[in-house]
Amino acid sequence: MDLALLRTFVTVHRAGSFTRAAALLGLSQPAVTSQIRTLERQLGRPLFLRQARGVTPTTIGDELAHKAAPHLDALVEIAEAGLDEDSSVRTLHLAGPPEFTAERALPTLTALTGADGQGFALRASFGNAEEVLEGLAAGHHDLAITTARPRGALLTATPLCDEEHVLVAAPRWAARIGPGKLRRKGALTVENLPVVEVHESLPLVARYWAAVFDSRPAAAGAVIVPDLRAVLACVIQGAGLAVLPRYLCAPALERCEVVALLDPAVPPLRTYFLVVRTGTLAMPHIARAHEWLLRAAVDWA
């Protein structure tokens, strides 16, 4: 059996789409379709059921994927190791949201970059959930951190930790907006209350209002900046209120630079996931980073 056909088959199985598999393999969609048909003729059985959106593996297709994929992944690892014969250090390509990656992931993983014989070089890039998952699927990253759980078999996600969101403002705003001045449904009593956010749609504030008040906030963005660290800096300077992850604003809360406006019984949470391409945890440097982050996340809680 041609290994190229098996490689195409496993990619389609993981991607759940001929179109997606073609992009990952650098082939045309007709070429991928032709290879799958050739493999089906050789086996005498259909491997996929064609649907309006993508494909679904048959029982035979699932069985073949589970048998073939680990061996193909091992061959890829051997080939990649061969490319690195002149270097004893592998490179881990990490991607994730800028704030969480900078404040949590990178400080944790830098401990693994030392020259202890098991370390690796580290390259990091930032992006939103859609960007990092697309880059991971395309092979640009080895490990991704995201708040979106990917669908399909191409990527494997493991829950990493939950992030608590806190409604905060500078003390001078807190004196005007205190909990008693927030109506039961979350409508703000302060006219034209300024909000500091990462996007014009106020995603964090809107999510907080939906979870705590079951309503939409009656507020408009005063400062929009696509980095939560910059949002915090603006809030400290009195630009308005914001919803921030507790890990990020905890030092400012302790120093009384900002004040938590509410203390809901069930605070809004957002889950982070560690995501890899299915099968790549067989590679030692990816597996080590994956395990190290999961262990560190226990203390983050």
mmCIF file of C-alpha atoms in Angstrom:
data_model
loop_
_atom_site.group_PDB
_atom_site.id
_atom_site.type_symbol
_atom_site.label_atom_id
_atom_site.label_comp_id
_atom_site.label_asym_id
_atom_site.label_seq_id
_atom_site.Cartn_x
_atom_site.Cartn_y
_atom_site.Cartn_z
ATOM 1 C CA MET A 1 0.000 0.000 0.000
ATOM 2 C CA ASP A 2 1.352 3.431 -0.988
ATOM 3 C CA LEU A 3 2.357 5.467 2.104
ATOM 4 C CA ALA A 4 1.412 8.683 0.288
ATOM 5 C CA LEU A 5 -2.161 7.413 -0.006
ATOM 6 C CA LEU A 6 -2.216 6.556 3.686
ATOM 7 C CA ARG A 7 -0.867 9.987 4.589
ATOM 8 C CA THR A 8 -3.606 11.648 2.560
ATOM 9 C CA PHE A 9 -6.216 9.355 4.090
ATOM 10 C CA VAL A 10 -5.133 10.124 7.682
ATOM 11 C CA THR A 11 -5.112 13.857 6.945
ATOM 12 C CA VAL A 12 -8.661 13.706 5.551
ATOM 13 C CA HIS A 13 -9.761 11.617 8.542
ATOM 14 C CA ARG A 14 -8.397 14.199 10.969
ATOM 15 C CA ALA A 15 -9.539 17.249 9.009
ATOM 16 C CA GLY A 16 -13.024 15.924 8.274
ATOM 17 C CA SER A 17 -12.908 17.564 4.856
ATOM 18 C CA PHE A 18 -11.241 16.999 1.492
ATOM 19 C CA THR A 19 -10.857 20.759 1.095
ATOM 20 C CA ARG A 20 -9.188 21.203 4.472
ATOM 21 C CA ALA A 21 -6.927 18.197 3.916
ATOM 22 C CA ALA A 22 -5.882 19.532 0.519
ATOM 23 C CA ALA A 23 -4.818 22.831 2.092
ATOM 24 C CA LEU A 24 -2.820 21.056 4.795
ATOM 25 C CA LEU A 25 -1.104 18.762 2.285
ATOM 26 C CA GLY A 26 -0.462 21.434 -0.317
ATOM 27 C CA LEU A 27 -2.474 19.504 -2.909
ATOM 28 C CA SER A 28 -5.504 20.322 -5.003
ATOM 29 C CA GLN A 29 -8.862 19.017 -3.854
ATOM 30 C CA PRO A 30 -9.249 16.818 -6.992
ATOM 31 C CA ALA A 31 -5.856 15.249 -6.215
ATOM 32 C CA VAL A 32 -6.963 14.411 -2.675
ATOM 33 C CA THR A 33 -10.265 13.019 -3.938
ATOM 34 C CA SER A 34 -8.436 10.900 -6.511
ATOM 35 C CA GLN A 35 -6.044 9.478 -3.912
ATOM 36 C CA ILE A 36 -8.869 8.543 -1.556
ATOM 37 C CA ARG A 37 -10.760 6.841 -4.390
ATOM 38 C CA THR A 38 -7.618 4.916 -5.344
ATOM 39 C CA LEU A 39 -7.212 3.731 -1.746
ATOM 40 C CA GLU A 40 -10.888 2.755 -1.560
ATOM 41 C CA ARG A 41 -10.532 0.724 -4.761
ATOM 42 C CA GLN A 42 -7.467 -1.046 -3.359
ATOM 43 C CA LEU A 43 -9.311 -1.937 -0.159
ATOM 44 C CA GLY A 44 -12.616 -2.658 -1.863
ATOM 45 C CA ARG A 45 -14.495 -0.712 0.788
ATOM 46 C CA PRO A 46 -15.638 2.925 1.190
ATOM 47 C CA LEU A 47 -13.626 4.885 3.739
ATOM 48 C CA PHE A 48 -15.746 8.053 3.955
ATOM 49 C CA LEU A 49 -19.364 9.066 3.631
ATOM 50 C CA ARG A 50 -19.658 12.293 1.632
ATOM 51 C CA GLN A 51 -21.890 14.930 3.221
ATOM 52 C CA ALA A 52 -22.935 18.464 2.358
ATOM 53 C CA ARG A 53 -20.217 19.814 4.642
ATOM 54 C CA GLY A 54 -17.172 17.580 4.839
ATOM 55 C CA VAL A 55 -16.952 13.822 5.199
ATOM 56 C CA THR A 56 -17.597 11.263 7.930
ATOM 57 C CA PRO A 57 -15.438 8.118 8.201
ATOM 58 C CA THR A 58 -17.056 4.722 7.825
ATOM 59 C CA THR A 59 -16.381 2.008 10.384
ATOM 60 C CA ILE A 60 -13.622 0.668 8.122
ATOM 61 C CA GLY A 61 -12.242 4.186 7.749
ATOM 62 C CA ASP A 62 -12.078 4.667 11.511
ATOM 63 C CA GLU A 63 -10.398 1.301 11.988
ATOM 64 C CA LEU A 64 -7.781 2.021 9.333
ATOM 65 C CA ALA A 65 -7.054 5.476 10.785
ATOM 66 C CA HIS A 66 -6.568 4.131 14.299
ATOM 67 C CA LYS A 67 -4.147 1.501 12.988
ATOM 68 C CA ALA A 68 -2.216 3.647 10.520
ATOM 69 C CA ALA A 69 -2.037 7.089 12.149
ATOM 70 C CA PRO A 70 0.387 6.258 15.008
ATOM 71 C CA HIS A 71 2.866 4.660 12.591
ATOM 72 C CA LEU A 72 2.677 7.568 10.157
ATOM 73 C CA ASP A 73 3.184 10.036 13.023
ATOM 74 C CA ALA A 74 6.235 8.032 14.136
ATOM 75 C CA LEU A 75 7.686 8.206 10.616
ATOM 76 C CA VAL A 76 7.141 11.982 10.574
ATOM 77 C CA GLU A 77 8.945 12.265 13.909
ATOM 78 C CA ILE A 78 11.884 10.231 12.591
ATOM 79 C CA ALA A 79 12.062 12.406 9.481
ATOM 80 C CA GLU A 80 11.962 15.615 11.510
ATOM 81 C CA ALA A 81 14.604 14.318 13.899
ATOM 82 C CA GLY A 82 16.794 13.583 10.904
ATOM 83 C CA LEU A 83 16.517 17.213 9.829
ATOM 84 C CA ASP A 84 17.775 18.265 13.247
ATOM 85 C CA GLU A 85 20.834 15.988 13.341
ATOM 86 C CA ASP A 86 23.155 19.000 13.597
ATOM 87 C CA SER A 87 21.349 20.265 16.684
ATOM 88 C CA SER A 88 20.556 18.501 19.942
ATOM 89 C CA VAL A 89 17.822 21.008 20.781
ATOM 90 C CA ARG A 90 14.327 20.803 19.305
ATOM 91 C CA THR A 91 12.218 23.925 18.813
ATOM 92 C CA LEU A 92 8.731 24.254 20.287
ATOM 93 C CA HIS A 93 6.437 26.664 18.441
ATOM 94 C CA LEU A 94 3.793 27.983 20.840
ATOM 95 C CA ALA A 95 0.809 30.175 20.004
ATOM 96 C CA GLY A 96 -1.874 31.748 22.159
ATOM 97 C CA PRO A 97 -3.562 34.947 23.334
ATOM 98 C CA PRO A 98 -0.930 37.586 24.154
ATOM 99 C CA GLU A 99 -1.832 38.256 27.786
ATOM 100 C CA PHE A 100 -2.271 34.677 29.012
ATOM 101 C CA THR A 101 0.704 33.430 27.017
ATOM 102 C CA ALA A 102 2.951 36.196 28.339
ATOM 103 C CA GLU A 103 1.772 36.093 31.954
ATOM 104 C CA ARG A 104 1.233 32.355 32.421
ATOM 105 C CA ALA A 105 2.583 30.076 29.703
ATOM 106 C CA LEU A 106 5.939 31.618 28.822
ATOM 107 C CA PRO A 107 7.217 32.009 32.409
ATOM 108 C CA THR A 108 6.318 28.351 32.957
ATOM 109 C CA LEU A 109 7.942 26.998 29.800
ATOM 110 C CA THR A 110 11.161 28.978 30.036
ATOM 111 C CA ALA A 111 12.182 26.535 32.775
ATOM 112 C CA LEU A 112 12.387 23.875 30.041
ATOM 113 C CA THR A 113 14.702 25.812 27.746
ATOM 114 C CA GLY A 114 17.864 25.156 29.745
ATOM 115 C CA ALA A 115 20.773 23.048 28.506
ATOM 116 C CA ASP A 116 19.991 19.979 30.636
ATOM 117 C CA GLY A 117 19.953 17.578 27.732
ATOM 118 C CA GLN A 118 16.161 17.592 27.601
ATOM 119 C CA GLY A 119 15.496 21.270 26.942
ATOM 120 C CA PHE A 120 14.139 22.865 23.788
ATOM 121 C CA ALA A 121 14.231 26.177 22.012
ATOM 122 C CA LEU A 122 11.025 28.175 22.294
ATOM 123 C CA ARG A 123 9.305 30.359 19.710
ATOM 124 C CA ALA A 124 6.052 32.126 20.585
ATOM 125 C CA SER A 125 3.452 33.961 18.546
ATOM 126 C CA PHE A 126 0.210 35.672 19.559
ATOM 127 C CA GLY A 127 -3.255 35.647 18.034
ATOM 128 C CA ASN A 128 -6.942 35.129 18.680
ATOM 129 C CA ALA A 129 -8.508 31.676 18.919
ATOM 130 C CA GLU A 130 -9.305 31.405 15.221
ATOM 131 C CA GLU A 131 -5.821 32.499 14.161
ATOM 132 C CA VAL A 132 -3.901 30.167 16.461
ATOM 133 C CA LEU A 133 -6.072 27.143 15.624
ATOM 134 C CA GLU A 134 -5.676 27.743 11.901
ATOM 135 C CA GLY A 135 -1.929 28.096 12.337
ATOM 136 C CA LEU A 136 -1.771 24.912 14.407
ATOM 137 C CA ALA A 137 -3.763 22.946 11.835
ATOM 138 C CA ALA A 138 -1.502 24.213 9.066
ATOM 139 C CA GLY A 139 1.615 23.101 10.945
ATOM 140 C CA HIS A 140 2.927 26.560 11.825
ATOM 141 C CA HIS A 141 2.652 25.857 15.578
ATOM 142 C CA ASP A 142 3.231 22.765 17.724
ATOM 143 C CA LEU A 143 1.105 23.743 20.715
ATOM 144 C CA ALA A 144 -1.712 26.259 21.024
ATOM 145 C CA ILE A 145 -3.535 27.828 23.952
ATOM 146 C CA THR A 146 -7.062 28.941 23.165
ATOM 147 C CA THR A 147 -10.448 29.618 24.708
ATOM 148 C CA ALA A 148 -12.203 27.782 21.848
ATOM 149 C CA ARG A 149 -12.430 23.991 21.780
ATOM 150 C CA PRO A 150 -11.731 22.850 18.198
ATOM 151 C CA ARG A 151 -14.054 20.460 16.390
ATOM 152 C CA GLY A 152 -13.120 17.426 14.336
ATOM 153 C CA ALA A 153 -10.339 14.875 14.707
ATOM 154 C CA LEU A 154 -7.497 16.967 13.275
ATOM 155 C CA LEU A 155 -6.826 18.734 16.591
ATOM 156 C CA THR A 156 -6.927 17.378 20.142
ATOM 157 C CA ALA A 157 -7.849 19.707 23.021
ATOM 158 C CA THR A 158 -7.242 19.263 26.755
ATOM 159 C CA PRO A 159 -8.812 21.615 29.342
ATOM 160 C CA LEU A 160 -6.022 23.640 30.946
ATOM 161 C CA CYS A 161 -7.607 25.983 33.486
ATOM 162 C CA ASP A 162 -10.545 28.273 34.186
ATOM 163 C CA GLU A 163 -10.154 32.034 34.196
ATOM 164 C CA GLU A 164 -12.324 34.076 36.583
ATOM 165 C CA HIS A 165 -13.520 37.432 35.294
ATOM 166 C CA VAL A 166 -13.787 40.467 37.586
ATOM 167 C CA LEU A 167 -15.612 43.759 37.064
ATOM 168 C CA VAL A 168 -13.152 46.472 38.097
ATOM 169 C CA ALA A 169 -12.714 50.251 38.093
ATOM 170 C CA ALA A 170 -10.459 52.852 39.665
ATOM 171 C CA PRO A 171 -11.424 53.819 43.244
ATOM 172 C CA ARG A 172 -12.914 57.167 42.182
ATOM 173 C CA TRP A 173 -15.303 55.367 39.814
ATOM 174 C CA ALA A 174 -16.063 52.683 42.381
ATOM 175 C CA ALA A 175 -17.334 55.361 44.790
ATOM 176 C CA ARG A 176 -19.869 56.437 42.168
ATOM 177 C CA ILE A 177 -20.795 53.001 40.783
ATOM 178 C CA GLY A 178 -20.769 50.842 43.943
ATOM 179 C CA PRO A 179 -22.873 47.647 44.020
ATOM 180 C CA GLY A 180 -25.924 49.527 45.248
ATOM 181 C CA LYS A 181 -25.961 51.610 42.099
ATOM 182 C CA LEU A 182 -26.053 48.608 39.771
ATOM 183 C CA ARG A 183 -29.662 47.746 39.136
ATOM 184 C CA ARG A 184 -30.826 44.194 39.501
ATOM 185 C CA LYS A 185 -30.834 43.605 35.750
ATOM 186 C CA GLY A 186 -27.455 45.190 35.300
ATOM 187 C CA ALA A 187 -28.532 48.529 33.822
ATOM 188 C CA LEU A 188 -25.971 51.122 34.872
ATOM 189 C CA THR A 189 -27.317 54.117 36.789
ATOM 190 C CA VAL A 190 -24.333 56.327 35.897
ATOM 191 C CA GLU A 191 -25.147 58.050 32.613
ATOM 192 C CA ASN A 192 -22.655 57.479 29.805
ATOM 193 C CA LEU A 193 -20.472 55.265 31.972
ATOM 194 C CA PRO A 194 -17.126 54.796 30.168
ATOM 195 C CA VAL A 195 -15.963 51.266 29.447
ATOM 196 C CA VAL A 196 -12.456 50.094 28.537
ATOM 197 C CA GLU A 197 -12.478 47.026 26.274
ATOM 198 C CA VAL A 198 -10.564 45.022 23.685
ATOM 199 C CA HIS A 199 -13.153 45.459 20.912
ATOM 200 C CA GLU A 200 -16.029 47.755 19.972
ATOM 201 C CA SER A 201 -18.487 44.893 20.569
ATOM 202 C CA LEU A 202 -17.505 44.874 24.282
ATOM 203 C CA PRO A 203 -17.079 41.082 24.351
ATOM 204 C CA LEU A 204 -15.860 40.716 27.946
ATOM 205 C CA VAL A 205 -18.321 43.190 29.444
ATOM 206 C CA ALA A 206 -21.205 41.709 27.441
ATOM 207 C CA ARG A 207 -20.304 38.182 28.539
ATOM 208 C CA TYR A 208 -20.086 39.301 32.162
ATOM 209 C CA TRP A 209 -23.472 41.073 32.013
ATOM 210 C CA ALA A 210 -25.084 38.024 30.394
ATOM 211 C CA ALA A 211 -23.729 35.691 33.095
ATOM 212 C CA VAL A 212 -24.346 37.901 36.152
ATOM 213 C CA PHE A 213 -27.410 39.972 35.183
ATOM 214 C CA ASP A 214 -28.872 37.981 32.277
ATOM 215 C CA SER A 215 -28.968 41.203 30.275
ATOM 216 C CA ARG A 216 -26.899 43.430 28.008
ATOM 217 C CA PRO A 217 -24.874 46.341 29.424
ATOM 218 C CA ALA A 218 -26.182 49.857 28.837
ATOM 219 C CA ALA A 219 -22.747 51.318 28.217
ATOM 220 C CA ALA A 220 -20.447 52.390 25.412
ATOM 221 C CA GLY A 221 -16.739 51.930 24.862
ATOM 222 C CA ALA A 222 -14.567 54.892 25.828
ATOM 223 C CA VAL A 223 -11.196 53.239 25.205
ATOM 224 C CA ILE A 224 -10.721 50.278 22.863
ATOM 225 C CA VAL A 225 -7.312 48.605 22.884
ATOM 226 C CA PRO A 226 -6.614 44.976 21.800
ATOM 227 C CA ASP A 227 -4.530 43.957 24.814
ATOM 228 C CA LEU A 228 -5.861 43.299 28.299
ATOM 229 C CA ARG A 229 -2.678 44.609 29.909
ATOM 230 C CA ALA A 230 -3.300 47.960 28.228
ATOM 231 C CA VAL A 231 -6.947 47.792 29.328
ATOM 232 C CA LEU A 232 -5.791 47.413 32.938
ATOM 233 C CA ALA A 233 -3.392 50.341 32.618
ATOM 234 C CA CYS A 234 -6.212 52.554 31.331
ATOM 235 C CA VAL A 235 -8.554 51.470 34.131
ATOM 236 C CA ILE A 236 -5.914 52.288 36.752
ATOM 237 C CA GLN A 237 -5.690 55.781 35.282
ATOM 238 C CA GLY A 238 -9.441 56.213 35.669
ATOM 239 C CA ALA A 239 -10.562 55.742 32.063
ATOM 240 C CA GLY A 240 -13.589 53.663 33.105
ATOM 241 C CA LEU A 241 -14.633 50.188 34.156
ATOM 242 C CA ALA A 242 -13.543 46.907 32.585
ATOM 243 C CA VAL A 243 -13.922 43.161 32.927
ATOM 244 C CA LEU A 244 -10.541 41.497 33.406
ATOM 245 C CA PRO A 245 -9.198 38.071 34.324
ATOM 246 C CA ARG A 246 -8.429 37.887 38.030
ATOM 247 C CA TYR A 247 -4.866 36.629 37.472
ATOM 248 C CA LEU A 248 -4.121 39.784 35.489
ATOM 249 C CA CYS A 249 -5.655 42.363 37.829
ATOM 250 C CA ALA A 250 -4.927 40.656 41.181
ATOM 251 C CA PRO A 251 -1.759 42.723 41.896
ATOM 252 C CA ALA A 252 -3.623 45.964 41.107
ATOM 253 C CA LEU A 253 -6.481 44.870 43.393
ATOM 254 C CA GLU A 254 -4.018 44.184 46.217
ATOM 255 C CA ARG A 255 -2.438 47.613 45.758
ATOM 256 C CA CYS A 256 -5.934 49.229 45.673
ATOM 257 C CA GLU A 257 -5.189 50.690 42.247
ATOM 258 C CA VAL A 258 -8.493 49.180 41.116
ATOM 259 C CA VAL A 259 -11.538 47.949 43.015
ATOM 260 C CA ALA A 260 -13.838 45.002 42.307
ATOM 261 C CA LEU A 261 -17.332 46.439 41.815
ATOM 262 C CA LEU A 262 -19.209 43.185 42.419
ATOM 263 C CA ASP A 263 -18.635 39.839 44.103
ATOM 264 C CA PRO A 264 -21.153 37.494 42.446
ATOM 265 C CA ALA A 265 -21.845 34.147 44.082
ATOM 266 C CA VAL A 266 -20.905 32.407 40.837
ATOM 267 C CA PRO A 267 -18.294 34.496 39.028
ATOM 268 C CA PRO A 268 -18.120 34.265 35.236
ATOM 269 C CA LEU A 269 -15.462 31.832 34.046
ATOM 270 C CA ARG A 270 -13.716 31.177 30.759
ATOM 271 C CA THR A 271 -11.904 27.898 30.040
ATOM 272 C CA TYR A 272 -8.518 27.669 28.353
ATOM 273 C CA PHE A 273 -7.534 24.617 26.332
ATOM 274 C CA LEU A 274 -4.181 23.156 25.325
ATOM 275 C CA VAL A 275 -4.459 22.080 21.689
ATOM 276 C CA VAL A 276 -2.142 19.943 19.544
ATOM 277 C CA ARG A 277 -2.417 18.242 16.177
ATOM 278 C CA THR A 278 -3.681 14.743 16.852
ATOM 279 C CA GLY A 279 -0.780 12.337 17.254
ATOM 280 C CA THR A 280 1.951 14.916 17.869
ATOM 281 C CA LEU A 281 2.086 14.270 21.627
ATOM 282 C CA ALA A 282 4.287 11.331 20.592
ATOM 283 C CA MET A 283 7.012 13.942 20.064
ATOM 284 C CA PRO A 284 8.928 14.317 23.358
ATOM 285 C CA HIS A 285 9.386 18.109 23.321
ATOM 286 C CA ILE A 286 5.670 18.719 22.667
ATOM 287 C CA ALA A 287 4.620 16.147 25.254
ATOM 288 C CA ARG A 288 6.944 17.645 27.875
ATOM 289 C CA ALA A 289 5.669 21.186 27.345
ATOM 290 C CA HIS A 290 2.062 19.919 27.384
ATOM 291 C CA GLU A 291 2.567 18.079 30.672
ATOM 292 C CA TRP A 292 4.498 20.981 32.239
ATOM 293 C CA LEU A 293 1.694 23.446 31.520
ATOM 294 C CA LEU A 294 -0.966 21.080 32.895
ATOM 295 C CA ARG A 295 1.003 20.708 36.115
ATOM 296 C CA ALA A 296 1.512 24.459 36.447
ATOM 297 C CA ALA A 297 -2.196 25.093 35.898
ATOM 298 C CA VAL A 298 -3.016 23.314 39.163
ATOM 299 C CA ASP A 299 -1.390 26.188 41.045
ATOM 300 C CA TRP A 300 -3.017 28.829 38.832
ATOM 301 C CA ALA A 301 -6.408 27.787 40.171
#
